[in-house]
Amino acid sequence: MKRGKPLKRTKGVRPEQRRFLIYCEGERTEDQYFKGLRSDLRTLPVSICLGGEHGEPQSLVRAAIEHKERAPRSPQDRHTAYDEVWCVIDVEAPIPHDGLDKALELARRHGVEVALTNPCFELWIMLHFVDVTRYSTSGDAQRALEKLGACGYSMSRKHLAYDSLRDGFGQAKERAEVLRRRTAKGHRQNPWTDVDRLVDMLKAARRG
């Protein structure tokens, strides 16, 4: 009786992880937050860049587009294209960024996603700790976060202690979703943010 060929064990092939490129405005708060998050995500390929002129969203989007286009030829990017390219932009208040609408259209045409916050990124940080329903200027939001004292934020140094935010994402996400629903119902002076969508995508990619 002939023996059959021994069965070979096939090694599981781990799917290649999605690569993310995130461009933030030239403030330290966003940079510190996403670098802290990247540390939590460990092996997920996430590149974080500060780009453009601060306060000018079109230049930020253009910088992200240029990076996206050169990545396949760039040794710094491992000669590999990014699967997702994002810009993190503040609407700003009381006067929105000049050219914001043009920046959003430019991003759309080039396949760049945008995470917007009205009025500013500090709102997203606040949502990790408290409900925020009252509209405010960017300066008011920053002062409120500093006064809260929950994450070591300082307006003068733009310092942020990421470790204090790690466990608050679930609540921040729920609060952000509530704010977006209010805005969709016509509460145009309502604060809102899309940053949770970007963070949720990164976390899901890491789990995958």
PDB file of C-alpha atoms in Angstrom, residues 87-168:
ATOM      1  CA  CYS A  87      -5.462  66.489   5.882  1.00  0.00           C
ATOM      2  CA  VAL A  88      -6.482  67.635   9.367  1.00  0.00           C
ATOM      3  CA  ILE A  89      -7.883  71.163   9.088  1.00  0.00           C
ATOM      4  CA  ASP A  90      -9.485  73.645  11.486  1.00  0.00           C
ATOM      5  CA  VAL A  91     -12.434  75.695  10.244  1.00  0.00           C
ATOM      6  CA  GLU A  92     -11.465  78.469  12.700  1.00  0.00           C
ATOM      7  CA  ALA A  93     -13.813  81.009  14.270  1.00  0.00           C
ATOM      8  CA  PRO A  94     -15.088  83.669  14.359  1.00  0.00           C
ATOM      9  CA  ILE A  95     -13.667  84.073  10.823  1.00  0.00           C
ATOM     10  CA  PRO A  96     -13.265  80.817   8.838  1.00  0.00           C
ATOM     11  CA  HIS A  97     -10.096  80.178   6.861  1.00  0.00           C
ATOM     12  CA  ASP A  98      -9.882  82.015   3.568  1.00  0.00           C
ATOM     13  CA  GLY A  99     -10.002  79.525   0.746  1.00  0.00           C
ATOM     14  CA  LEU A 100     -11.424  76.681   2.842  1.00  0.00           C
ATOM     15  CA  ASP A 101     -13.997  75.756   0.210  1.00  0.00           C
ATOM     16  CA  LYS A 102     -11.323  75.767  -2.507  1.00  0.00           C
ATOM     17  CA  ALA A 103      -9.087  73.578  -0.343  1.00  0.00           C
ATOM     18  CA  LEU A 104     -11.892  71.043   0.133  1.00  0.00           C
ATOM     19  CA  GLU A 105     -12.573  70.959  -3.606  1.00  0.00           C
ATOM     20  CA  LEU A 106      -8.859  70.533  -4.359  1.00  0.00           C
ATOM     21  CA  ALA A 107      -8.667  67.628  -1.907  1.00  0.00           C
ATOM     22  CA  ARG A 108     -11.732  65.997  -3.431  1.00  0.00           C
ATOM     23  CA  ARG A 109     -10.301  66.179  -6.950  1.00  0.00           C
ATOM     24  CA  HIS A 110      -7.050  64.515  -5.880  1.00  0.00           C
ATOM     25  CA  GLY A 111      -8.485  61.817  -3.638  1.00  0.00           C
ATOM     26  CA  VAL A 112      -7.306  63.364  -0.368  1.00  0.00           C
ATOM     27  CA  GLU A 113      -9.584  62.920   2.647  1.00  0.00           C
ATOM     28  CA  VAL A 114     -10.154  65.823   5.053  1.00  0.00           C
ATOM     29  CA  ALA A 115     -10.865  65.698   8.791  1.00  0.00           C
ATOM     30  CA  LEU A 116     -12.429  69.058   9.650  1.00  0.00           C
ATOM     31  CA  THR A 117     -13.055  70.530  13.082  1.00  0.00           C
ATOM     32  CA  ASN A 118     -15.226  73.554  13.832  1.00  0.00           C
ATOM     33  CA  PRO A 119     -13.785  75.658  15.321  1.00  0.00           C
ATOM     34  CA  CYS A 120     -10.409  73.965  16.021  1.00  0.00           C
ATOM     35  CA  PHE A 121      -8.660  70.700  16.882  1.00  0.00           C
ATOM     36  CA  GLU A 122      -8.819  71.461  20.606  1.00  0.00           C
ATOM     37  CA  LEU A 123     -12.546  70.671  20.441  1.00  0.00           C
ATOM     38  CA  TRP A 124     -11.701  67.042  19.614  1.00  0.00           C
ATOM     39  CA  ILE A 125      -9.434  66.881  22.663  1.00  0.00           C
ATOM     40  CA  MET A 126     -12.159  68.376  24.890  1.00  0.00           C
ATOM     41  CA  LEU A 127     -14.620  65.695  23.789  1.00  0.00           C
ATOM     42  CA  HIS A 128     -12.448  63.062  25.478  1.00  0.00           C
ATOM     43  CA  PHE A 129     -13.470  64.557  28.838  1.00  0.00           C
ATOM     44  CA  VAL A 130     -16.676  66.601  28.621  1.00  0.00           C
ATOM     45  CA  ASP A 131     -19.699  67.369  26.470  1.00  0.00           C
ATOM     46  CA  VAL A 132     -19.274  70.487  24.364  1.00  0.00           C
ATOM     47  CA  THR A 133     -22.424  71.962  22.859  1.00  0.00           C
ATOM     48  CA  ARG A 134     -21.883  75.713  22.928  1.00  0.00           C
ATOM     49  CA  TYR A 135     -20.337  77.357  19.909  1.00  0.00           C
ATOM     50  CA  SER A 136     -17.124  79.279  20.609  1.00  0.00           C
ATOM     51  CA  THR A 137     -14.254  80.955  18.848  1.00  0.00           C
ATOM     52  CA  SER A 138     -10.985  79.101  18.394  1.00  0.00           C
ATOM     53  CA  GLY A 139      -9.395  81.142  21.183  1.00  0.00           C
ATOM     54  CA  ASP A 140     -12.294  80.371  23.538  1.00  0.00           C
ATOM     55  CA  ALA A 141     -11.981  76.636  22.833  1.00  0.00           C
ATOM     56  CA  GLN A 142      -8.241  76.681  23.502  1.00  0.00           C
ATOM     57  CA  ARG A 143      -8.695  78.602  26.749  1.00  0.00           C
ATOM     58  CA  ALA A 144     -11.416  76.179  27.853  1.00  0.00           C
ATOM     59  CA  LEU A 145      -9.125  73.191  27.231  1.00  0.00           C
ATOM     60  CA  GLU A 146      -6.302  74.804  29.178  1.00  0.00           C
ATOM     61  CA  LYS A 147      -8.662  75.626  32.052  1.00  0.00           C
ATOM     62  CA  LEU A 148      -9.953  72.050  32.094  1.00  0.00           C
ATOM     63  CA  GLY A 149      -6.446  70.918  33.043  1.00  0.00           C
ATOM     64  CA  ALA A 150      -7.127  67.320  32.094  1.00  0.00           C
ATOM     65  CA  CYS A 151      -4.361  66.702  29.576  1.00  0.00           C
ATOM     66  CA  GLY A 152      -1.630  69.210  30.381  1.00  0.00           C
ATOM     67  CA  TYR A 153      -2.621  71.459  27.479  1.00  0.00           C
ATOM     68  CA  SER A 154      -1.050  74.912  27.396  1.00  0.00           C
ATOM     69  CA  MET A 155      -1.988  77.632  24.922  1.00  0.00           C
ATOM     70  CA  SER A 156       1.477  79.130  25.016  1.00  0.00           C
ATOM     71  CA  ARG A 157       3.419  75.886  24.447  1.00  0.00           C
ATOM     72  CA  LYS A 158       0.691  73.878  22.691  1.00  0.00           C
ATOM     73  CA  HIS A 159       1.738  70.974  24.900  1.00  0.00           C
ATOM     74  CA  LEU A 160      -0.424  67.863  25.079  1.00  0.00           C
ATOM     75  CA  ALA A 161      -0.110  64.777  27.310  1.00  0.00           C
ATOM     76  CA  TYR A 162      -1.397  62.040  25.000  1.00  0.00           C
ATOM     77  CA  ASP A 163      -1.426  59.355  27.713  1.00  0.00           C
ATOM     78  CA  SER A 164      -4.355  61.097  29.393  1.00  0.00           C
ATOM     79  CA  LEU A 165      -6.455  60.744  26.208  1.00  0.00           C
ATOM     80  CA  ARG A 166      -5.954  57.058  25.499  1.00  0.00           C
ATOM     81  CA  ASP A 167      -8.995  55.770  27.399  1.00  0.00           C
ATOM     82  CA  GLY A 168     -11.362  58.523  26.314  1.00  0.00           C
TER      83      GLY A 168
END
